[in-house]
């Protein structure tokens, strides 16, 4: 299993790097984790322009002048975890909702009719509301209507992931939230999610189950973002070695205003986020990098082609929110409120091709 | 004239379509390249949707549509996708790609051979993407591949023909056309592959991600043509040392009269 390096050591490794280390990292074609540490450091800040240029060249060479698009569907906001930062936390009092299969399909078809071919099914972590049978049933209903169906739900066993893979789920995203073991304990107050190691081992279980793509990430705003970036690098490199036939993505959820009174413990600026994205792009040329509608339109437009490869668009983060605009119970409020058409127009205006379809459900047809 | 499976091609430049900034730019680049064989990833298009952006753009010109199985991890997936593509598009042409490592997208020799054999039996015209392995090229040819497509260097790297020693052997041995695919990063690389005797080259990234893809497409067309002409004209041998016309200084000391 993957052993996350001690978080304070990661911070120390980063702060020990010098401008010479940064220059050496920028001159390397295959970056080590030491190189990544240098690019994440404050010593790298004067080199941000060069990092952006290198990241842009790599991203466009590897992924073309394209940006992939997807939209999330929130299935349920029931949650048995108490997480200090999250709008779905069991402590927050609001009207909870879990979509029926018909409601979920209705939401999906709204996105389908808008042109989406890739959807991400999201839920709070409550097995009594959203379990493997429920997910399996949804996957079977949607698999022929979309090119790709990903999930971001509670961690599951390898066996359950395999069941969902056979039902047509393509990808699993599960974020560690923070790789800082001590802080993890203090913000995950109770519930299954409070088990750091079980969560950390989840991407490997998903990859082992046959999933084509596995997404990892950290919630930015909890611990030192530089050390989170390095931890992600170590995790990614470990996963790459062990699961060479799986595609990997990294997401960069930056804390947004949410229900509850939690204030971010760390301020992560747009410049910090950009440095993190550039550093990971230079570290791993082929990893998919996802920027969601948590970020504002202006920022997302500015980052096109510089590192990110996939954007969400037209997102609503409350269950049933596409069918009923008077919804409540969002996980967080989005920063980019544009419709899919508006996002696509901005992508085209920047000289990129918005890509709706980059997968095919037929790859998994055999398992029907 | 290049002939593959009975179809003649006056252009020896094949184009990939995955990375263009828009379908309009892709269409212009195709026009400028004068290419007649265009490969499209099945994962990127919806063959059943008449409004599909890429397919409706391509539909306006004459070319051989070469669907590819990009994303397939094994022979079974590639075969399934190929059959669906044929059912939806009516074409039997197929660029077979079996690439289990999504990072390097290097072709799996074992699964590629299995899929080629099966698809040929099913009546497909199979052009397998393969590593530059001469024995594999022969085996693919033996099971009925219509051409072989060895890589010049890892896909998307623009490194040129790094596998030249192996490609030379493949060209020498193969009786089906040899199309150098992947890694061709500059017109000079394409010209070089053609000078070596490759029957065609397939280019994607170097054109689609160029500063001006349309001008670059035209540059590749010229390079491929020049390289082919040079091959047909017969290149002079290159030698490591200069040879003097009257080699007095290096004269051998011998009693043999005929060397005196």
Coordinates of C-alpha atoms in Angstrom, one line a residue:
Chain A
X1 CA 0.0 0.0 0.0
X2 CA 0.9 3.6 -0.4
X3 CA 2.6 5.2 2.6
X4 CA 2.0 8.9 2.6
X5 CA 5.2 10.7 3.6
X6 CA 5.0 12.6 6.9
X7 CA 3.4 15.9 6.1
X8 CA 5.8 18.1 8.1
X9 CA 8.7 16.4 6.3
X10 CA 7.1 17.3 2.9
X11 CA 6.8 21.0 4.0
X12 CA 10.4 20.9 5.1
X13 CA 11.5 19.2 1.8
X14 CA 9.9 22.1 -0.1
X15 CA 11.1 24.9 2.0
X16 CA 14.7 23.6 1.8
X17 CA 14.8 24.1 -2.0
X18 CA 16.6 27.0 -3.6
X19 CA 16.4 28.9 -6.9
X20 CA 19.1 26.7 -8.3
X21 CA 16.9 23.7 -7.6
X22 CA 14.1 25.4 -9.4
X23 CA 16.2 26.1 -12.4
X24 CA 17.4 22.5 -12.4
X25 CA 13.8 21.3 -12.3
X26 CA 12.8 23.6 -15.2
X27 CA 15.7 22.2 -17.2
X28 CA 14.8 18.6 -16.6
X29 CA 12.6 16.6 -19.0
X30 CA 11.7 13.9 -16.5
X31 CA 11.0 15.3 -13.1
X32 CA 11.7 13.6 -9.8
X33 CA 9.7 14.3 -6.6
X34 CA 12.7 16.5 -5.5
X35 CA 12.2 18.5 -8.7
X36 CA 8.5 18.8 -7.9
X37 CA 9.3 20.0 -4.4
X38 CA 11.4 22.8 -6.0
X39 CA 8.6 23.9 -8.3
X40 CA 6.1 24.0 -5.5
X41 CA 8.3 26.1 -3.3
X42 CA 8.2 29.9 -2.8
X43 CA 11.6 29.9 -4.5
X44 CA 9.8 29.1 -7.7
X45 CA 7.5 32.1 -7.6
X46 CA 9.7 34.3 -9.7
X47 CA 9.7 31.6 -12.3
X48 CA 5.9 31.3 -12.7
X49 CA 5.9 32.7 -16.2
X50 CA 8.4 30.1 -17.4
X51 CA 6.5 27.4 -15.6
X52 CA 3.4 28.5 -17.4
X53 CA 5.1 28.5 -20.7
X54 CA 6.6 25.0 -20.2
X55 CA 3.3 23.7 -18.9
X56 CA 1.4 25.1 -21.8
X57 CA 3.7 23.5 -24.4
X58 CA 3.5 20.1 -22.7
X59 CA -0.3 20.3 -22.2
X60 CA -1.0 21.3 -25.8
X61 CA 1.5 18.8 -27.3
X62 CA 0.0 15.9 -25.2
X63 CA -3.7 16.8 -25.2
X64 CA -3.9 19.0 -28.3
X65 CA -5.7 22.3 -28.5
X66 CA -8.7 20.9 -26.7
X67 CA -10.6 21.1 -23.4
X68 CA -12.8 18.3 -22.3
X69 CA -16.1 19.1 -20.7
X70 CA -18.3 17.3 -18.1
X71 CA -21.1 18.1 -15.7
X72 CA -21.8 16.8 -12.2
X73 CA -25.1 15.4 -11.1
X74 CA -25.6 15.5 -7.3
X75 CA -27.6 12.4 -6.4
X76 CA -27.9 12.8 -2.7
X77 CA -26.8 15.2 0.1
X78 CA -27.3 12.7 2.9
X79 CA -24.1 12.2 4.8
X80 CA -23.1 10.3 7.8
X81 CA -19.8 12.0 8.2
X82 CA -19.1 15.1 10.2
X83 CA -16.5 17.1 8.3
X84 CA -15.9 20.5 9.6
X85 CA -15.6 22.2 6.1
X86 CA -18.4 20.5 4.1
X87 CA -21.9 21.8 3.4
X88 CA -23.2 18.2 3.5
X89 CA -21.8 17.5 6.9
X90 CA -24.2 15.6 9.1
X91 CA -24.2 18.5 11.6
X92 CA -25.7 21.0 9.1
X93 CA -29.5 21.2 9.4
X94 CA -31.2 21.5 6.0
X95 CA -33.7 19.5 4.0
X96 CA -31.9 16.5 2.8
X97 CA -32.7 14.8 -0.5
X98 CA -31.7 11.6 -2.3
X99 CA -32.9 11.4 -5.9
X100 CA -35.0 8.4 -7.0
X101 CA -33.8 6.5 -10.0
X102 CA -36.4 8.3 -12.1
X103 CA -35.3 11.7 -10.8
X104 CA -31.6 10.9 -11.4
X105 CA -32.4 9.9 -14.9
X106 CA -34.4 13.1 -15.5
X107 CA -31.5 15.2 -14.3
X108 CA -29.1 13.2 -16.5
X109 CA -31.3 13.7 -19.6
X110 CA -31.4 17.5 -19.0
X111 CA -27.6 17.4 -19.2
X112 CA -27.7 15.0 -22.1
X113 CA -30.1 17.4 -24.0
X114 CA -27.7 20.3 -23.3
X115 CA -25.0 18.3 -25.1
X116 CA -23.0 16.7 -22.3
X117 CA -21.5 13.3 -23.1
X118 CA -19.6 12.9 -19.8
X119 CA -21.3 13.1 -16.5
X120 CA -20.0 12.8 -12.9
X121 CA -22.3 11.3 -10.4
X122 CA -21.7 12.9 -6.9
X123 CA -23.2 12.1 -3.5
X124 CA -22.7 12.7 0.1
X125 CA -21.4 9.6 2.0
X126 CA -24.4 7.8 3.3
X127 CA -24.6 4.1 2.5
X128 CA -28.2 3.9 3.6
X129 CA -29.1 6.4 0.9
X130 CA -26.6 5.7 -1.9
X131 CA -25.3 2.1 -1.9
X132 CA -23.8 -0.1 -4.6
X133 CA -27.2 -1.4 -5.8
X134 CA -28.5 2.1 -6.2
X135 CA -25.3 3.2 -8.2
X136 CA -25.5 0.0 -10.3
X137 CA -29.1 0.7 -11.2
X138 CA -28.3 4.3 -12.2
X139 CA -25.2 3.2 -14.2
X140 CA -27.3 0.7 -16.2
X141 CA -29.9 3.4 -16.9
X142 CA -27.4 5.9 -18.1
X143 CA -24.6 3.9 -19.7
X144 CA -26.1 3.9 -23.2
X145 CA -26.9 7.6 -23.1
X146 CA -23.4 8.9 -22.2
X147 CA -19.9 8.3 -23.5
X148 CA -18.5 8.3 -20.0
X149 CA -20.1 8.2 -16.5
X150 CA -17.8 8.9 -13.5
X151 CA -18.5 8.7 -9.8
X152 CA -17.5 10.8 -6.8
X153 CA -19.2 9.0 -3.9
X154 CA -18.1 7.3 -0.6
X155 CA -15.1 5.0 -0.8
X156 CA -16.0 1.4 -1.7
X157 CA -14.4 -2.0 -1.7
X158 CA -12.6 -3.3 -4.8
X159 CA -15.5 -5.8 -5.3
X160 CA -18.1 -3.0 -5.3
X161 CA -16.1 -0.9 -7.6
X162 CA -15.8 -3.8 -10.0
X163 CA -19.6 -4.3 -9.9
X164 CA -20.0 -0.6 -10.9
X165 CA -17.4 -1.0 -13.6
X166 CA -19.3 -3.9 -15.1
X167 CA -22.5 -1.8 -14.9
X168 CA -20.8 0.9 -17.0
X169 CA -19.0 3.3 -14.6
X170 CA -15.8 4.5 -16.2
X171 CA -14.0 6.5 -13.6
X172 CA -13.8 7.0 -9.8
X173 CA -12.7 10.3 -8.2
X174 CA -11.9 10.2 -4.5
X175 CA -10.0 13.1 -2.8
X176 CA -7.9 12.7 0.3
X177 CA -9.0 16.2 1.3
X178 CA -5.8 16.6 3.2
X179 CA -2.7 14.4 3.2
X180 CA -1.8 15.9 6.6
X181 CA -2.7 13.0 8.9
X182 CA -3.0 15.1 12.1
X183 CA -5.2 17.8 10.5
X184 CA -7.2 15.1 8.8
X185 CA -8.2 13.9 12.3
X186 CA -9.2 17.3 13.5
X187 CA -11.5 18.2 10.5
X188 CA -13.1 14.7 10.0
X189 CA -14.8 14.6 13.3
X190 CA -16.7 11.3 12.9
X191 CA -18.1 8.9 10.4
X192 CA -16.3 6.4 8.1
X193 CA -14.4 9.2 6.5
X194 CA -12.5 9.8 9.7
X195 CA -10.4 6.7 8.8
X196 CA -7.4 8.4 7.0
X197 CA -5.8 5.1 5.7
X198 CA -9.0 3.6 4.3
X199 CA -9.5 6.7 2.3
X200 CA -5.9 6.9 1.2
X201 CA -6.1 3.3 -0.1
X202 CA -9.2 4.0 -2.1
X203 CA -7.7 5.1 -5.4
X204 CA -5.7 1.9 -5.5
X205 CA -8.9 -0.2 -4.9
X206 CA -10.6 1.7 -7.7
X207 CA -7.7 1.1 -10.1
X208 CA -7.5 -2.6 -9.1
X209 CA -11.3 -3.0 -9.8
X210 CA -10.6 -2.2 -13.5
X211 CA -11.8 1.4 -13.6
X212 CA -10.3 3.2 -16.6
X213 CA -9.6 6.4 -14.8
X214 CA -9.0 7.3 -11.2
X215 CA -9.0 10.8 -9.9
X216 CA -7.1 12.0 -6.8
X217 CA -6.7 15.4 -5.1
X218 CA -6.8 17.5 -2.0
X219 CA -9.2 20.2 -0.8
X220 CA -7.2 23.4 -0.9
X221 CA -7.7 25.6 2.1
X222 CA -7.0 23.0 4.8
X223 CA -3.3 22.4 5.1
X224 CA -0.1 23.9 3.4
X225 CA -1.0 23.7 -0.3
X226 CA 2.6 23.2 -1.3
X227 CA 3.0 20.1 0.8
X228 CA -0.4 18.8 -0.5
X229 CA 0.9 19.2 -4.0
X230 CA 4.0 17.2 -3.2
X231 CA 1.9 14.5 -1.5
X232 CA -0.2 14.3 -4.6
X233 CA 2.9 13.9 -6.6
X234 CA 4.1 11.0 -4.5
X235 CA 0.7 9.4 -4.5
X236 CA 0.4 9.8 -8.3
X237 CA 3.9 8.4 -8.9
X238 CA 3.1 5.4 -6.7
X239 CA -0.2 4.7 -8.5
X240 CA 1.4 5.0 -11.9
X241 CA 4.0 2.4 -11.0
X242 CA 1.4 0.0 -9.6
X243 CA -1.4 0.5 -12.1
X244 CA 0.2 1.2 -15.4
X245 CA -2.9 0.6 -17.5
X246 CA -5.1 3.1 -15.5
X247 CA -5.5 6.8 -16.5
X248 CA -5.1 9.3 -13.7
X249 CA -6.5 12.7 -13.0
X250 CA -5.9 15.3 -10.3
X251 CA -8.5 17.9 -9.2
X252 CA -7.9 21.1 -7.4
X253 CA -11.0 21.9 -5.3
X254 CA -10.3 25.2 -3.6
X255 CA -12.6 25.9 -0.6
X256 CA -15.7 27.8 -1.5
X257 CA -18.3 29.4 0.8
X258 CA -20.5 26.5 2.1
X259 CA -23.2 25.9 4.7
X260 CA -21.8 26.0 8.2
X261 CA -19.4 28.4 9.7
X262 CA -16.1 26.9 8.7
X263 CA -13.5 29.3 7.4
X264 CA -10.5 28.1 5.3
X265 CA -7.5 27.3 7.5
X266 CA -5.2 28.5 4.7
X267 CA -5.7 31.0 2.0
X268 CA -4.8 29.6 -1.4
X269 CA -4.7 32.4 -4.0
X270 CA -5.3 32.0 -7.7
X271 CA -1.5 32.4 -8.1
X272 CA -0.9 29.6 -5.7
X273 CA -3.4 27.4 -7.4
X274 CA -1.7 28.1 -10.8
X275 CA 1.7 27.3 -9.5
X276 CA 0.4 24.0 -8.2
X277 CA -1.2 23.2 -11.5
X278 CA 1.9 24.1 -13.5
X279 CA 4.2 22.1 -11.2
X280 CA 2.0 19.0 -11.5
X281 CA 1.9 19.3 -15.2
X282 CA 5.7 19.5 -15.5
X283 CA 6.0 16.6 -13.0
X284 CA 3.5 14.4 -14.9
X285 CA 3.0 15.2 -18.6
X286 CA 0.0 12.9 -19.1
X287 CA -2.1 13.3 -16.0
X288 CA -5.5 14.8 -16.6
X289 CA -5.9 18.1 -14.6
X290 CA -9.4 19.1 -13.7
X291 CA -10.7 22.6 -12.8
X292 CA -14.3 22.7 -11.8
X293 CA -16.8 25.6 -11.6
X294 CA -15.7 26.3 -8.1
X295 CA -13.3 28.7 -9.9
X296 CA -14.5 31.9 -11.5
X297 CA -15.0 32.3 -15.2
X298 CA -12.2 34.8 -15.5
X299 CA -9.7 32.5 -13.9
X300 CA -10.8 29.4 -15.9
X301 CA -10.6 31.3 -19.2
X302 CA -7.1 32.5 -18.3
X303 CA -5.9 29.0 -17.5
X304 CA -7.1 27.4 -20.8
X305 CA -4.4 25.4 -22.4
X306 CA -1.8 26.2 -19.7
X307 CA -2.2 22.9 -17.8
X308 CA -5.9 22.0 -17.1
X309 CA -7.4 19.5 -19.5
X310 CA -10.9 19.2 -18.3
X311 CA -13.5 21.7 -17.1
X312 CA -17.0 21.2 -15.7
X313 CA -19.6 23.6 -17.0
X314 CA -23.1 24.7 -16.1
X315 CA -22.9 22.9 -12.8
X316 CA -25.4 22.8 -10.0
X317 CA -24.3 21.1 -6.7
X318 CA -27.7 20.4 -5.2
X319 CA -29.6 17.1 -5.8
X320 CA -32.3 17.8 -8.3
X321 CA -31.0 21.2 -9.1
X322 CA -31.1 20.9 -12.9
X323 CA -34.8 20.0 -12.8
X324 CA -35.9 22.4 -10.1
X325 CA -34.1 25.8 -9.9
X326 CA -35.6 26.6 -6.5
X327 CA -33.5 23.9 -4.9
X328 CA -31.6 24.1 -1.7
X329 CA -28.9 22.0 -0.1
X330 CA -25.9 22.8 -2.3
X331 CA -22.5 21.3 -1.4
X332 CA -20.9 24.7 -2.2
X333 CA -21.7 27.7 -4.3
X334 CA -20.1 27.8 -7.7
X335 CA -17.8 30.5 -9.0
X336 CA -18.5 30.1 -12.7
X337 CA -22.2 30.5 -13.4
X338 CA -22.0 30.3 -17.2
X339 CA -24.0 27.9 -19.2
X340 CA -22.3 25.2 -21.3
X341 CA -22.8 27.3 -24.4
X342 CA -21.1 30.3 -22.8
X343 CA -18.2 28.2 -21.5
X344 CA -17.8 26.6 -25.0
X345 CA -17.8 30.0 -26.6
X346 CA -15.1 31.2 -24.3
X347 CA -13.0 28.1 -25.0
X348 CA -13.4 28.6 -28.8
X349 CA -12.6 32.3 -28.4
X350 CA -9.2 31.3 -26.9
X351 CA -8.5 29.0 -29.8
X352 CA -9.4 25.7 -28.3
X353 CA -11.9 23.0 -29.2
X354 CA -14.4 22.1 -26.6
X355 CA -14.6 18.3 -26.5
X356 CA -17.8 16.7 -25.3
X357 CA -16.9 13.1 -26.2
X358 CA -13.6 11.5 -25.5
X359 CA -14.7 8.1 -24.5
X360 CA -17.2 5.5 -25.7
X361 CA -19.5 3.4 -23.6
X362 CA -18.9 0.5 -26.1
X363 CA -15.4 -0.1 -24.5
X364 CA -17.3 -1.6 -21.6
X365 CA -20.2 -3.1 -23.6
X366 CA -19.2 -6.6 -23.0
X367 CA -20.1 -6.4 -19.4
X368 CA -23.8 -5.8 -20.0
Chain B
X1 CA 1.2 5.6 -56.7
X2 CA 0.7 4.1 -53.2
X3 CA -1.8 1.2 -53.2
X4 CA -3.3 -0.3 -50.0
X5 CA -5.8 -3.1 -50.3
X6 CA -6.5 -2.2 -53.9
X7 CA -7.1 1.5 -53.2
X8 CA -4.7 4.0 -54.8
X9 CA -3.4 7.1 -53.0
X10 CA -1.6 9.9 -54.8
X11 CA -0.7 11.5 -51.4
X12 CA 1.6 9.6 -49.1
X13 CA 0.7 11.8 -46.1
X14 CA -2.0 10.5 -43.7
X15 CA -3.5 12.8 -41.1
X16 CA -4.7 12.3 -37.6
X17 CA -7.5 14.5 -36.3
X18 CA -7.6 14.5 -32.6
X19 CA -5.9 17.7 -31.5
X20 CA -7.0 20.6 -33.7
X21 CA -8.3 23.8 -32.2
X22 CA -11.5 23.5 -34.2
X23 CA -13.1 21.5 -36.9
X24 CA -12.7 24.5 -39.3
X25 CA -8.9 24.6 -38.7
X26 CA -8.8 20.8 -39.2
X27 CA -10.7 21.1 -42.5
X28 CA -8.3 23.8 -43.8
X29 CA -5.3 21.8 -42.7
X30 CA -6.6 18.7 -44.5
X31 CA -7.1 20.7 -47.6
X32 CA -3.6 22.1 -47.5
X33 CA -2.1 18.7 -46.8
X34 CA -3.8 17.2 -49.9
X35 CA -4.0 14.0 -47.9
X36 CA -6.5 11.3 -48.9
X37 CA -6.4 9.1 -45.8
X38 CA -7.7 10.5 -42.5
X39 CA -7.9 8.7 -39.3
X40 CA -10.4 9.5 -36.6
X41 CA -10.6 8.2 -33.0
X42 CA -13.9 6.4 -32.5
X43 CA -13.9 7.6 -28.9
X44 CA -14.1 11.2 -30.1
X45 CA -16.9 10.9 -32.6
X46 CA -20.5 9.8 -32.5
X47 CA -21.0 8.0 -35.8
X48 CA -24.7 7.8 -35.3
X49 CA -25.1 11.5 -34.9
X50 CA -25.4 13.2 -38.3
X51 CA -24.4 16.6 -36.6
X52 CA -21.2 15.2 -35.1
X53 CA -18.8 18.1 -35.5
X54 CA -15.8 16.1 -36.8
X55 CA -17.7 13.8 -39.0
X56 CA -19.9 16.4 -40.6
X57 CA -16.7 18.5 -41.3
X58 CA -14.9 15.5 -42.9
X59 CA -18.0 14.5 -44.9
X60 CA -17.6 17.4 -47.2
X61 CA -14.5 16.0 -48.9
X62 CA -13.3 12.9 -50.6
X63 CA -10.9 10.7 -48.7
X64 CA -10.6 7.3 -47.2
X65 CA -12.0 7.3 -43.7
X66 CA -9.8 5.3 -41.4
X67 CA -11.5 4.9 -38.0
X68 CA -9.1 4.0 -35.2
X69 CA -9.6 2.1 -31.9
X70 CA -7.6 4.6 -29.7
X71 CA -8.3 3.8 -26.1
X72 CA -8.7 0.0 -26.5
X73 CA -6.8 -1.9 -23.8
X74 CA -7.0 -5.3 -25.4
X75 CA -8.0 -7.2 -28.5
X76 CA -11.5 -7.8 -27.4
X77 CA -12.2 -4.1 -26.9
X78 CA -10.6 -3.2 -30.2
X79 CA -12.6 -5.8 -32.1
X80 CA -15.9 -4.7 -30.5
X81 CA -15.3 -1.1 -31.3
X82 CA -14.2 -2.0 -34.9
X83 CA -17.4 -3.9 -35.5
X84 CA -19.6 -1.0 -34.2
X85 CA -17.6 1.4 -36.3
X86 CA -18.2 -0.7 -39.4
X87 CA -21.9 -1.0 -38.6
X88 CA -22.3 2.7 -38.2
X89 CA -20.1 4.0 -41.0
X90 CA -20.1 1.3 -43.5
X91 CA -16.3 1.3 -43.9
X92 CA -14.1 -1.8 -43.4
X93 CA -10.9 0.2 -43.1
X94 CA -9.5 0.2 -39.6
X95 CA -6.4 1.6 -38.0
X96 CA -6.0 -0.9 -35.2
X97 CA -4.7 0.7 -31.9
X98 CA -4.3 -1.5 -28.8
X99 CA -2.7 0.7 -26.2
X100 CA -3.0 -0.6 -22.7
X101 CA -0.8 2.0 -21.2
X102 CA -2.7 5.3 -21.4
X103 CA 0.4 7.2 -20.6
X104 CA 2.8 6.3 -23.4
X105 CA 0.1 4.8 -25.7
X106 CA 2.6 2.3 -26.8
X107 CA 1.0 -0.6 -28.8
X108 CA 0.6 -4.0 -27.3
X109 CA 2.2 -6.5 -29.7
X110 CA 0.4 -9.6 -28.4
X111 CA -3.1 -8.2 -28.4
X112 CA -2.5 -6.3 -31.7
X113 CA -1.6 -9.6 -33.4
X114 CA -4.6 -11.4 -32.0
X115 CA -7.0 -8.6 -33.0
X116 CA -5.5 -8.2 -36.5
X117 CA -5.9 -11.9 -37.2
X118 CA -9.5 -11.9 -36.0
X119 CA -10.5 -8.6 -37.8
X120 CA -8.9 -9.8 -41.1
X121 CA -11.1 -12.9 -40.9
X122 CA -14.1 -10.7 -40.3
X123 CA -13.3 -8.9 -43.6
X124 CA -11.7 -5.7 -42.2
X125 CA -8.9 -3.9 -44.0
X126 CA -6.5 -3.7 -41.0
X127 CA -3.7 -1.2 -40.6
X128 CA -2.1 -2.1 -37.2
X129 CA -0.2 0.5 -35.2
X130 CA 2.8 -1.3 -33.9
X131 CA 6.2 -0.9 -32.3
X132 CA 9.1 -0.9 -34.7
X133 CA 9.6 -4.6 -34.4
X134 CA 10.5 -6.3 -37.7
X135 CA 9.4 -9.8 -36.6
X136 CA 6.0 -8.5 -35.5
X137 CA 5.7 -6.7 -38.8
X138 CA 6.2 -10.0 -40.6
X139 CA 3.7 -11.8 -38.4
X140 CA 1.1 -9.1 -38.8
X141 CA 1.7 -9.3 -42.6
X142 CA 1.3 -13.1 -42.4
X143 CA -2.1 -12.8 -40.7
X144 CA -3.3 -10.4 -43.4
X145 CA -2.6 -6.8 -42.3
X146 CA -3.1 -4.5 -45.3
X147 CA -0.2 -2.3 -44.2
X148 CA 1.9 -2.0 -41.1
X149 CA 2.3 1.2 -39.1
X150 CA 5.5 1.1 -37.0
X151 CA 6.1 4.1 -34.7
X152 CA 9.0 6.5 -35.3
X153 CA 9.1 7.4 -31.6
X154 CA 6.5 7.5 -28.8
X155 CA 3.3 9.1 -29.9
X156 CA 2.9 12.9 -29.4
X157 CA 6.6 13.4 -28.6
X158 CA 7.7 14.9 -32.0
X159 CA 11.1 13.2 -31.6
X160 CA 11.3 12.0 -35.2
X161 CA 12.4 8.5 -36.4
X162 CA 14.3 7.2 -33.4
X163 CA 13.6 3.7 -34.4
X164 CA 15.3 4.0 -37.8
X165 CA 17.4 0.9 -37.5
X166 CA 14.3 -1.3 -37.0
X167 CA 12.2 0.6 -39.6
X168 CA 14.9 0.0 -42.2
X169 CA 14.6 -3.7 -41.6
X170 CA 10.8 -3.5 -41.7
X171 CA 10.9 -1.6 -45.0
X172 CA 13.4 -4.1 -46.4
X173 CA 11.4 -7.2 -45.4
X174 CA 7.7 -6.2 -45.7
X175 CA 5.7 -6.7 -48.9
X176 CA 2.8 -4.7 -47.5
X177 CA 3.1 -0.9 -47.4
X178 CA 5.0 0.5 -44.4
X179 CA 3.5 3.7 -42.9
X180 CA 5.6 5.4 -40.3
X181 CA 3.2 6.5 -37.6
X182 CA 3.8 8.5 -34.4
X183 CA 6.6 10.7 -33.3
X184 CA 7.0 12.6 -36.6
X185 CA 7.5 16.1 -35.3
X186 CA 8.8 18.1 -38.3
X187 CA 8.6 18.0 -42.1
X188 CA 12.3 17.0 -42.1
X189 CA 11.4 13.9 -40.0
X190 CA 8.7 13.0 -42.6
X191 CA 11.1 13.5 -45.5
X192 CA 13.7 11.4 -43.7
X193 CA 11.2 8.5 -43.3
X194 CA 10.2 8.8 -46.9
X195 CA 13.9 8.9 -48.1
X196 CA 14.4 5.6 -46.1
X197 CA 11.7 4.1 -48.3
X198 CA 8.6 4.3 -46.1
X199 CA 5.5 4.1 -48.2
X200 CA 3.7 6.8 -46.2
X201 CA 3.8 8.7 -42.9
X202 CA 1.0 9.6 -40.6
X203 CA 1.1 12.9 -38.8
X204 CA -1.1 14.5 -36.2
X205 CA 0.4 16.5 -33.3
X206 CA 3.1 18.2 -35.4
X207 CA 0.4 19.7 -37.6
X208 CA -2.6 20.2 -35.2
X209 CA -0.5 21.9 -32.5
X210 CA 1.7 24.0 -34.9
X211 CA 1.6 27.7 -34.7
X212 CA -0.2 27.7 -38.0
X213 CA -1.6 24.2 -38.7
X214 CA -2.6 25.0 -42.2
X215 CA 0.9 26.2 -43.3
X216 CA 2.4 23.3 -41.5
X217 CA 0.1 20.9 -43.3
X218 CA 1.3 22.3 -46.6
X219 CA 5.0 22.0 -45.4
X220 CA 4.5 18.4 -44.6
X221 CA 2.9 17.7 -48.0
X222 CA 6.0 19.1 -49.7
X223 CA 8.4 17.2 -47.4
X224 CA 6.7 13.9 -48.0
X225 CA 6.7 14.5 -51.7
X226 CA 10.4 15.5 -51.7
X227 CA 11.4 12.5 -49.5
X228 CA 9.6 10.1 -51.8
X229 CA 11.2 11.6 -54.9
X230 CA 14.6 11.4 -53.3
X231 CA 14.0 7.7 -52.5
X232 CA 12.8 7.0 -56.0
X233 CA 15.8 8.9 -57.5
X234 CA 18.2 6.8 -55.4
X235 CA 20.2 8.5 -52.7
X236 CA 24.0 8.5 -52.8
X237 CA 25.6 6.4 -50.2
X238 CA 26.8 8.2 -47.2
X239 CA 30.2 7.3 -45.9
X240 CA 31.9 8.0 -42.6
X241 CA 35.3 9.2 -44.1
X242 CA 36.0 11.4 -47.0
X243 CA 37.5 9.4 -49.9
X244 CA 40.4 10.8 -51.8
X245 CA 40.4 10.3 -55.6
X246 CA 44.0 9.2 -55.7
X247 CA 44.7 7.6 -52.3
X248 CA 48.5 7.8 -52.4
X249 CA 49.0 8.4 -48.7
X250 CA 47.1 5.4 -47.6
X251 CA 48.8 3.1 -50.0
X252 CA 49.2 -0.5 -48.8
X253 CA 52.7 -1.9 -48.6
X254 CA 52.5 -5.3 -50.3
X255 CA 54.3 -7.5 -52.7
X256 CA 51.2 -8.2 -54.7
X257 CA 51.8 -6.8 -58.1
X258 CA 48.2 -6.0 -58.9
X259 CA 48.0 -3.7 -55.9
X260 CA 51.3 -1.9 -56.7

